[in-house]
Short mmCIF file of C-alpha atoms and ligand atoms in Angstrom, two decimals:
data_model
loop_
_atom_site.label_atom_id
_atom_site.label_comp_id
_atom_site.label_asym_id
_atom_site.label_seq_id
_atom_site.Cartn_x
_atom_site.Cartn_y
_atom_site.Cartn_z
CA MET A 1 146.90 121.94 142.72
CA ASP A 2 148.52 118.99 140.95
CA THR A 3 148.54 119.51 137.13
CA ASN A 4 146.94 116.11 136.48
CA VAL A 5 144.10 116.92 138.85
CA LEU A 6 143.61 120.21 136.99
CA LYS A 7 143.71 118.41 133.65
CA SER A 8 140.93 116.12 134.81
CA LYS A 9 138.95 119.12 136.07
CA PHE A 10 139.38 120.97 132.73
CA ARG A 11 138.03 117.89 130.94
CA GLY A 12 135.29 117.47 133.54
CA SER A 13 134.03 121.01 133.09
CA LEU A 14 133.83 120.97 129.29
CA LEU A 15 132.40 117.44 129.26
CA GLY A 16 129.92 118.45 131.96
CA SER A 17 128.78 121.31 129.77
CA LEU A 18 128.45 119.01 126.73
CA LEU A 19 126.57 116.24 128.55
CA GLY A 20 124.13 118.64 130.18
CA ASP A 21 123.35 120.14 126.79
CA CYS A 22 123.08 116.89 124.79
CA LEU A 23 121.12 114.97 127.43
CA GLY A 24 118.95 117.90 128.50
CA SER A 25 117.91 119.15 125.07
CA PRO A 26 115.21 116.52 124.33
CA PHE A 27 113.31 117.85 127.36
CA GLU A 28 113.70 121.60 126.69
CA GLY A 29 110.35 123.29 127.28
CA GLU A 30 108.54 120.00 128.08
CA PRO A 31 106.26 119.90 131.13
CA ILE A 32 107.95 117.58 133.67
CA THR A 33 105.33 115.46 135.47
CA ALA A 34 105.94 112.71 138.04
CA GLY A 35 105.68 110.22 135.14
CA GLU A 36 108.20 112.18 133.12
CA LYS A 37 110.67 112.01 136.03
CA ILE A 38 110.44 108.20 135.85
CA VAL A 39 111.07 108.38 132.09
CA ILE A 40 114.12 110.58 132.75
CA GLN A 41 115.38 108.09 135.38
CA ARG A 42 115.12 105.20 132.88
CA TYR A 43 116.73 107.31 130.14
CA PHE A 44 119.74 107.99 132.37
CA ASP A 45 119.93 104.33 133.52
CA LYS A 46 120.10 103.27 129.86
CA LEU A 47 122.73 105.87 129.05
CA GLU A 48 125.08 104.24 131.55
CA SER A 49 124.80 100.89 129.83
CA PRO A 50 127.80 99.81 127.69
CA ASP A 51 125.42 98.00 125.30
CA LEU A 52 123.37 101.02 124.31
CA LYS A 53 123.33 101.38 120.53
CA GLY A 54 121.84 104.06 118.34
CA PRO A 55 122.67 107.52 117.07
CA VAL A 56 124.62 109.89 119.32
CA ARG A 57 122.77 112.68 121.09
CA SER A 58 123.24 115.96 119.24
CA TYR A 59 124.51 119.09 120.93
CA THR A 60 122.79 122.45 120.53
CA ASP A 61 123.78 126.14 120.44
CA ASP A 62 125.13 125.89 124.02
CA THR A 63 127.96 123.57 122.93
CA ALA A 64 128.42 125.12 119.48
CA MET A 65 129.22 128.47 121.09
CA MET A 66 131.25 126.96 123.95
CA LYS A 67 133.40 125.20 121.32
CA SER A 68 133.90 128.48 119.45
CA ILE A 69 135.17 130.18 122.61
CA ALA A 70 137.60 127.34 123.32
CA GLN A 71 138.80 127.23 119.70
CA SER A 72 139.32 130.99 119.66
CA LEU A 73 141.34 130.97 122.91
CA ILE A 74 143.51 128.20 121.48
CA ALA A 75 144.03 129.86 118.09
CA LYS A 76 144.54 133.35 119.55
CA PRO A 77 146.09 132.99 123.02
CA GLU A 78 146.52 136.77 123.20
CA ILE A 79 142.66 136.92 123.02
CA ASP A 80 141.00 138.27 119.90
CA TYR A 81 137.30 138.98 120.35
CA LYS A 82 136.79 139.68 116.65
CA HIS A 83 138.10 136.20 115.91
CA MET A 84 135.70 134.79 118.53
CA ALA A 85 132.78 136.68 116.98
CA LYS A 86 133.69 135.31 113.55
CA LEU A 87 133.67 131.74 114.87
CA PHE A 88 130.21 132.26 116.45
CA VAL A 89 128.88 133.58 113.14
CA LYS A 90 130.60 130.97 110.97
CA ASP A 91 129.22 128.11 113.09
CA TYR A 92 125.74 129.57 113.03
CA PHE A 93 125.66 129.92 109.23
CA LEU A 94 127.16 126.44 108.75
CA GLU A 95 124.66 124.83 111.15
CA PRO A 96 121.73 127.17 111.80
CA HIS A 97 119.47 124.41 113.16
CA ARG A 98 121.20 123.94 116.49
CA GLY A 99 118.33 125.60 118.42
CA TYR A 100 119.77 129.12 118.75
CA GLY A 101 117.92 131.81 120.73
CA PRO A 102 115.20 133.55 118.72
CA ASN A 103 116.86 136.98 118.73
CA VAL A 104 120.59 136.29 118.89
CA VAL A 105 120.47 135.16 115.26
CA ASP A 106 119.84 138.81 114.25
CA VAL A 107 123.18 139.68 115.85
CA PHE A 108 124.90 137.04 113.73
CA SER A 109 123.30 138.38 110.52
CA LYS A 110 124.25 141.98 111.34
CA LEU A 111 127.82 141.02 112.24
CA ARG A 112 128.16 139.22 108.92
CA LYS A 113 126.61 142.06 106.94
CA SER A 114 128.78 144.72 108.61
CA LYS A 115 131.93 142.62 108.05
CA PHE A 116 132.61 142.78 111.80
CA ASP A 117 133.47 146.51 111.70
CA ASP A 118 132.27 146.98 115.31
CA ILE A 119 131.72 143.59 116.93
CA TYR A 120 129.73 145.05 119.84
CA ARG A 121 127.29 147.28 117.92
CA PRO A 122 124.73 144.64 116.77
CA ALA A 123 124.35 143.29 120.33
CA ARG A 124 123.92 146.83 121.72
CA GLU A 125 121.06 147.40 119.27
CA GLN A 126 119.05 144.35 120.43
CA PHE A 127 115.70 144.93 122.15
CA ASN A 128 115.55 148.65 121.25
CA GLY A 129 118.97 149.31 122.67
CA LYS A 130 118.45 147.45 125.96
CA GLY A 131 120.47 144.43 124.87
CA SER A 132 119.65 140.77 125.47
CA PHE A 133 119.40 139.23 128.93
CA GLY A 134 119.04 135.69 127.61
CA ASN A 135 121.28 132.99 129.07
CA GLY A 136 123.32 132.65 125.85
CA GLY A 137 126.39 134.30 127.38
CA ALA A 138 126.35 132.11 130.49
CA MET A 139 125.73 128.79 128.70
CA ARG A 140 129.03 128.99 126.76
CA ILE A 141 131.36 130.49 129.39
CA ALA A 142 133.22 127.41 130.75
CA PRO A 143 136.39 127.80 128.61
CA ILE A 144 136.89 131.33 129.98
CA ALA A 145 136.87 130.05 133.59
CA LEU A 146 139.47 127.43 132.67
CA TYR A 147 141.72 129.61 130.54
CA PHE A 148 141.95 132.36 133.19
CA TYR A 149 141.92 130.01 136.19
CA ASN A 150 145.07 131.72 137.46
CA ASP A 151 143.96 135.33 137.06
CA TYR A 152 140.57 136.15 138.53
CA ASN A 153 140.41 139.78 137.32
CA LEU A 154 141.29 138.91 133.73
CA MET A 155 138.71 136.12 133.90
CA VAL A 156 135.92 138.52 134.90
CA GLU A 157 136.93 140.96 132.16
CA ALA A 158 137.00 138.17 129.53
CA ALA A 159 133.64 136.83 130.73
CA LYS A 160 132.15 140.28 130.13
CA LYS A 161 133.83 140.94 126.78
CA SER A 162 133.04 137.53 125.29
CA THR A 163 129.41 137.83 126.40
CA GLU A 164 128.95 141.37 125.08
CA ILE A 165 129.47 140.15 121.52
CA THR A 166 125.84 138.95 121.72
CA HIS A 167 124.39 140.11 125.07
CA THR A 168 124.85 143.64 126.45
CA ASN A 169 122.08 143.94 129.02
CA SER A 170 123.70 143.85 132.47
CA LEU A 171 121.47 140.92 133.48
CA GLY A 172 122.83 138.90 130.54
CA VAL A 173 126.44 139.92 131.20
CA HIS A 174 126.38 139.47 134.98
CA GLY A 175 124.64 136.11 134.60
CA ALA A 176 127.59 134.95 132.50
CA VAL A 177 130.06 136.38 135.04
CA LEU A 178 128.27 134.60 137.90
CA GLN A 179 128.36 131.28 136.03
CA CYS A 180 132.06 131.83 135.33
CA ILE A 181 132.77 132.62 139.00
CA ALA A 182 130.93 129.44 140.08
CA ILE A 183 132.93 127.24 137.66
CA HIS A 184 136.16 128.92 138.77
CA LYS A 185 135.39 128.34 142.45
CA ALA A 186 134.53 124.67 141.76
CA LEU A 187 137.70 124.25 139.69
CA LEU A 188 139.95 125.52 142.45
CA THR A 189 138.30 123.44 145.17
CA ASP A 190 139.88 120.07 145.86
CA PRO A 191 137.08 117.47 145.77
CA LYS A 192 138.85 115.63 148.58
CA GLU A 193 138.23 118.63 150.81
CA GLU A 194 134.46 118.63 150.51
CA ILE A 195 132.84 121.86 149.44
CA LYS A 196 131.60 123.60 152.54
CA PHE A 197 128.00 124.40 151.67
CA ASP A 198 127.86 127.26 154.07
CA GLN A 199 130.80 128.91 152.30
CA PHE A 200 130.25 128.37 148.57
CA CYS A 201 127.27 130.72 148.26
CA PRO A 202 128.60 133.49 150.52
CA GLU A 203 131.91 133.45 148.61
CA ILE A 204 130.34 133.75 145.16
CA THR A 205 127.83 136.27 146.57
CA LYS A 206 130.71 138.51 147.68
CA LYS A 207 132.28 138.29 144.23
CA ILE A 208 129.15 138.97 142.19
CA LYS A 209 128.28 141.83 144.57
CA LEU A 210 131.55 143.56 143.61
CA VAL A 211 130.86 143.05 139.90
CA GLU A 212 127.34 144.46 140.27
CA GLN A 213 128.64 147.43 142.30
CA GLU A 214 131.37 148.25 139.76
CA ASP A 215 128.89 148.30 136.87
CA ASP A 216 126.17 150.17 138.77
CA ASP A 217 124.93 153.24 136.84
CA GLY A 218 124.24 155.08 140.09
CA LEU A 219 120.67 155.91 139.10
CA GLU A 220 119.12 153.67 141.76
CA LEU A 221 116.21 152.93 139.43
CA ASP A 222 115.81 149.20 139.90
CA ASP A 223 117.22 146.53 142.12
CA ASP A 224 120.95 147.26 141.78
CA HIS A 225 122.12 143.82 142.85
CA PRO A 226 119.71 141.21 141.49
CA TYR A 227 122.24 138.36 141.34
CA GLU A 228 123.56 139.03 144.84
CA ASP A 229 119.97 138.69 146.09
CA LYS A 230 119.30 135.60 144.01
CA VAL A 231 122.38 133.74 145.23
CA LYS A 232 121.21 134.49 148.78
CA PHE A 233 117.97 132.74 147.80
CA VAL A 234 120.02 129.75 146.61
CA GLN A 235 121.65 129.65 150.04
CA HIS A 236 118.26 129.85 151.71
CA PHE A 237 116.94 126.87 149.74
CA LEU A 238 120.07 124.85 150.46
CA GLN A 239 119.59 125.40 154.16
CA THR A 240 116.07 123.99 153.90
CA ASN A 241 115.80 120.21 154.30
CA TYR A 242 115.14 118.64 150.91
CA HIS A 243 111.69 117.28 150.06
CA GLU A 244 110.17 116.92 146.59
CA GLU A 245 107.63 119.74 147.08
CA LEU A 246 110.54 122.15 147.56
CA ASP A 247 111.28 121.81 143.83
CA GLU A 248 108.11 123.73 142.98
CA GLU A 249 109.21 126.62 145.21
CA VAL A 250 112.71 126.51 143.74
CA CYS A 251 111.32 126.72 140.19
CA GLN A 252 109.06 129.62 141.10
CA ASN A 253 111.70 131.63 142.96
CA LEU A 254 114.90 130.82 141.11
CA GLY A 255 113.29 130.19 137.71
CA THR A 256 113.92 127.76 134.85
CA SER A 257 113.53 130.03 131.83
CA ILE A 258 115.73 131.02 128.91
CA LEU A 259 116.68 134.25 130.77
CA ALA A 260 120.04 134.42 132.52
CA TYR A 261 118.50 135.71 135.74
CA ASP A 262 116.05 132.78 135.78
CA SER A 263 118.55 130.04 135.06
CA VAL A 264 122.15 130.69 136.24
CA PRO A 265 121.30 130.71 140.00
CA THR A 266 119.15 127.60 139.39
CA ALA A 267 122.11 125.78 137.83
CA ILE A 268 124.29 126.65 140.84
CA TYR A 269 121.54 125.39 143.13
CA CYS A 270 121.25 122.08 141.20
CA PHE A 271 124.96 121.41 141.66
CA LEU A 272 125.01 122.25 145.37
CA ARG A 273 121.79 120.35 146.09
CA ALA A 274 123.02 117.24 144.26
CA LEU A 275 126.28 117.44 146.20
CA LYS A 276 124.56 117.88 149.51
CA ASN A 277 122.07 115.04 149.57
CA ASP A 278 120.21 112.25 147.80
CA ILE A 279 117.22 113.36 145.78
CA GLU A 280 114.19 111.04 145.87
CA THR A 281 113.35 111.30 142.19
CA VAL A 282 116.96 110.95 141.00
CA LYS A 283 118.24 107.52 141.91
CA THR A 284 122.01 107.42 141.60
CA ASP A 285 125.07 107.59 143.83
CA ASN A 286 126.99 109.48 141.15
CA ILE A 287 127.03 113.20 142.02
CA PHE A 288 127.73 114.35 138.47
CA ARG A 289 124.79 112.37 137.08
CA ARG A 290 122.60 113.51 139.97
CA THR A 291 123.40 117.14 139.16
CA ILE A 292 122.40 117.05 135.50
CA GLN A 293 119.50 114.61 135.93
CA TYR A 294 118.09 116.79 138.73
CA ALA A 295 118.49 119.94 136.62
CA ILE A 296 116.48 118.28 133.84
CA THR A 297 113.69 117.22 136.21
CA LEU A 298 113.11 120.89 137.11
CA GLY A 299 111.99 121.47 133.50
CA GLY A 300 112.07 124.67 131.44
CA ASP A 301 115.37 125.43 129.74
CA THR A 302 116.68 121.94 130.48
CA ASP A 303 119.60 121.82 128.03
CA THR A 304 121.06 125.07 129.27
CA ILE A 305 120.47 124.63 133.00
CA ALA A 306 121.89 121.08 132.85
CA CYS A 307 124.80 122.38 130.72
CA MET A 308 125.67 125.10 133.25
CA ALA A 309 125.17 122.83 136.28
CA GLY A 310 127.24 120.13 134.53
CA ALA A 311 130.09 122.57 133.85
CA ILE A 312 130.29 123.43 137.57
CA ALA A 313 129.95 119.81 138.74
CA GLY A 314 132.57 118.62 136.23
CA ALA A 315 134.98 121.38 137.27
CA TYR A 316 134.69 120.27 140.87
CA LEU A 317 134.61 116.47 140.48
CA GLY A 318 136.87 116.01 137.43
CA GLU A 319 136.52 113.70 134.45
CA GLU A 320 136.56 110.50 136.55
CA ALA A 321 133.12 111.32 137.91
CA ILE A 322 131.59 111.21 134.44
CA ASN A 323 130.36 107.84 133.23
CA VAL A 324 132.25 106.99 130.02
CA ASN A 325 129.31 105.19 128.39
CA MET A 326 127.16 108.24 128.97
CA ALA A 327 129.82 110.58 127.58
CA LYS A 328 130.24 108.42 124.47
CA GLN A 329 126.56 108.94 123.71
CA CYS A 330 127.19 112.65 123.15
CA GLU A 331 128.19 114.15 119.82
CA SER A 332 131.82 115.36 119.66
CA TYR A 333 132.80 114.12 123.09
CA LYS A 334 136.33 113.27 121.90
CA GLU A 335 136.71 116.72 120.35
CA ILE A 336 135.63 118.31 123.65
CA ILE A 337 138.32 116.35 125.55
CA GLU A 338 140.85 117.50 122.96
CA LEU A 339 139.83 121.15 123.43
CA ALA A 340 140.09 120.81 127.23
CA ASP A 341 143.56 119.31 126.90
CA GLN A 342 144.72 122.07 124.56
CA LEU A 343 143.48 124.75 126.96
CA HIS A 344 145.22 122.95 129.83
CA ALA A 345 148.49 122.70 127.88
CA LEU A 346 148.36 126.44 127.11
CA VAL A 347 147.82 127.70 130.63
CA VAL A 348 148.95 125.09 133.17
CA LYS A 349 152.73 125.01 133.37
N1 F2R B 401 116.37 128.81 121.70
C1 F2R B 401 116.35 127.94 122.58
N2 F2R B 401 115.24 127.22 122.82
C2 F2R B 401 114.04 127.38 122.03
C3 F2R B 401 113.60 126.06 121.44
C4 F2R B 401 114.69 125.35 120.72
C5 F2R B 401 114.10 124.17 120.00
N3 F2R B 401 114.11 123.02 120.85
C6 F2R B 401 114.89 123.93 118.73
O1 F2R B 401 115.65 122.96 118.68
O2 F2R B 401 114.77 124.74 117.81
N4 F2R B 401 117.42 127.65 123.34
C7 F2R B 401 118.64 128.35 123.25
O3 F2R B 401 118.38 129.73 123.53
C8 F2R B 401 118.88 130.06 124.83
C9 F2R B 401 119.95 131.07 124.68
O4 F2R B 401 119.39 132.19 124.07
P1 F2R B 401 120.23 133.52 123.82
O5 F2R B 401 121.48 133.16 123.11
O6 F2R B 401 120.37 134.25 125.08
O7 F2R B 401 119.28 134.25 122.80
P2 F2R B 401 118.45 135.63 122.80
O8 F2R B 401 117.60 135.54 121.60
O9 F2R B 401 119.40 136.78 122.88
O10 F2R B 401 117.60 135.63 124.13
C10 F2R B 401 116.67 134.61 124.40
C11 F2R B 401 115.27 135.19 124.63
O11 F2R B 401 115.21 135.90 125.86
C12 F2R B 401 114.24 136.96 125.76
N5 F2R B 401 114.94 138.25 126.01
C13 F2R B 401 116.28 138.45 126.08
N6 F2R B 401 116.55 139.74 126.31
C14 F2R B 401 115.39 140.39 126.37
C15 F2R B 401 115.02 141.76 126.55
N7 F2R B 401 115.93 142.75 126.71
N8 F2R B 401 113.70 142.08 126.57
C16 F2R B 401 112.76 141.09 126.39
N9 F2R B 401 113.04 139.77 126.20
C17 F2R B 401 114.33 139.43 126.19
C18 F2R B 401 113.68 136.90 124.34
O12 F2R B 401 112.53 136.11 124.33
C19 F2R B 401 114.82 136.22 123.59
O13 F2R B 401 114.43 135.61 122.39
C20 F2R B 401 119.34 128.79 125.44
O14 F2R B 401 118.31 128.22 126.20
C21 F2R B 401 119.66 127.92 124.27
O15 F2R B 401 119.55 126.55 124.58
MG1 MG B 402 120.48 125.00 123.45
MG1 MG B 403 118.43 126.08 126.30
#
C-alpha cells in the first residue's frame, strides 16, 4: 500500500479512537431514548459546524492510555513493557479524574508501591486472582495494530503483553486481541476496494479462533471460544436487513457494557453496519461519523464502544473521512496526529 495512504490510515485510526472517546463520553451510562437520539443527531450536526465555539471536549482514560502506548512505542522502539506500565501509572497519578475503571486503579497503586518489580503481578491479583475482563485493554490498543502492521504474530503477542499489565483474565486479553485484529484488517484493506461484508467477519473469526485455541487450558470447563461465537453473532446481525428494532436485539446479544466481551464485538458491528447501509436514526452520508454516532445511540459504555468503532473506521477510511471541525473540538487532536505520524515514520519505510 502507498505510504501516504498508510499515513492517512494511521492518523485516521488514532483520531477515530480519540473522537469516539471525546464525543461518546458525555453519554456514558445514560439511557438512550428516541428523544436522546435526536439530541445526539443535533449534537453531531453542530460539531461539524466551523462556527462552533466553546471549550474542547475532554478525553477520558481510553485516550490517556492509548497515548501512553503510542508514546512508549516511540520512546522505546525495541518495546519495553515496564516503560509502558510506568507511563500508565504516571498519567493516572497526574490526572486521576479521567474516568478510569473502578478496579484498574488498584493495579496502578500496587505498581507504584512495588516500584514496578513485577509489572504483571498486580493485574494477576485482581478479582481474587481471576484478573480483570473489563474493556480497558481493548480501548487503548490502536497503536499496537499500527506499529506491528507488518508483522501479524508480533502484533498479537504485543496486544497480549500490553493488555496483561492491567488485565489478565483471558476474556480481557482476547477482547483486546480481537479489537487489534479488527483494526489491523481495516488498516490493510484499501477503501477503494470496498470491504466485502461476507468476508470481514469470517476472516477475523478464523484469527481469533486460533488465539483462543492456543490459550485454551484444556479443561473444557466453560465455553472455550466465546469471541469466535460472538463474532459469528455479529455476522448474523449484519446479514439481517437493518430496522431500528434490531438495535434492541443487538444490545441484548452483543452487549454495551464495560466488559470486553460485551463491547468489542459491538464496536466491530457498529463499524460494519455503518459501512453497509444508512441508519434511520443517524442522518449523515459520512461513514466515519455514522459509525461513532451509531455506536453512541446504542448506549451503555458509549465512550469506549465509539472509541473502538472509531479506531476501526478510521483505520479503514483514513484521515480524510474525519470532519476537521469535529476533530478540532477534541482535546489534544493535534498531539494525536503527531503521535500517528511518529509511529508511521518509525515503521513505514
Ligand atoms: N470507568 C468507566 N466508566 C464509569 C463512569 C465514569 C464516569 N463517567 C466518570 O467520568 O468518572 N469507564 C472506563 O472504564 C472502562 C475500562 O475499565 P477497565 O480499565 O477495564 O477497568 P476494570 O476496573 O479493570 O474493569 C471494569 C469493571 O469490569 C468489572 N469486572 C472486570 N473484571 C471482572 C471480574 N473478573 N469479575 C467481576 N467483575 C469484573 C468490574 O465491575 C470492573 O470495575 C471503560 O469503559 C472506560 O471508559
Ligand atoms: Mg473512558
Ligand atoms: Mg467507557
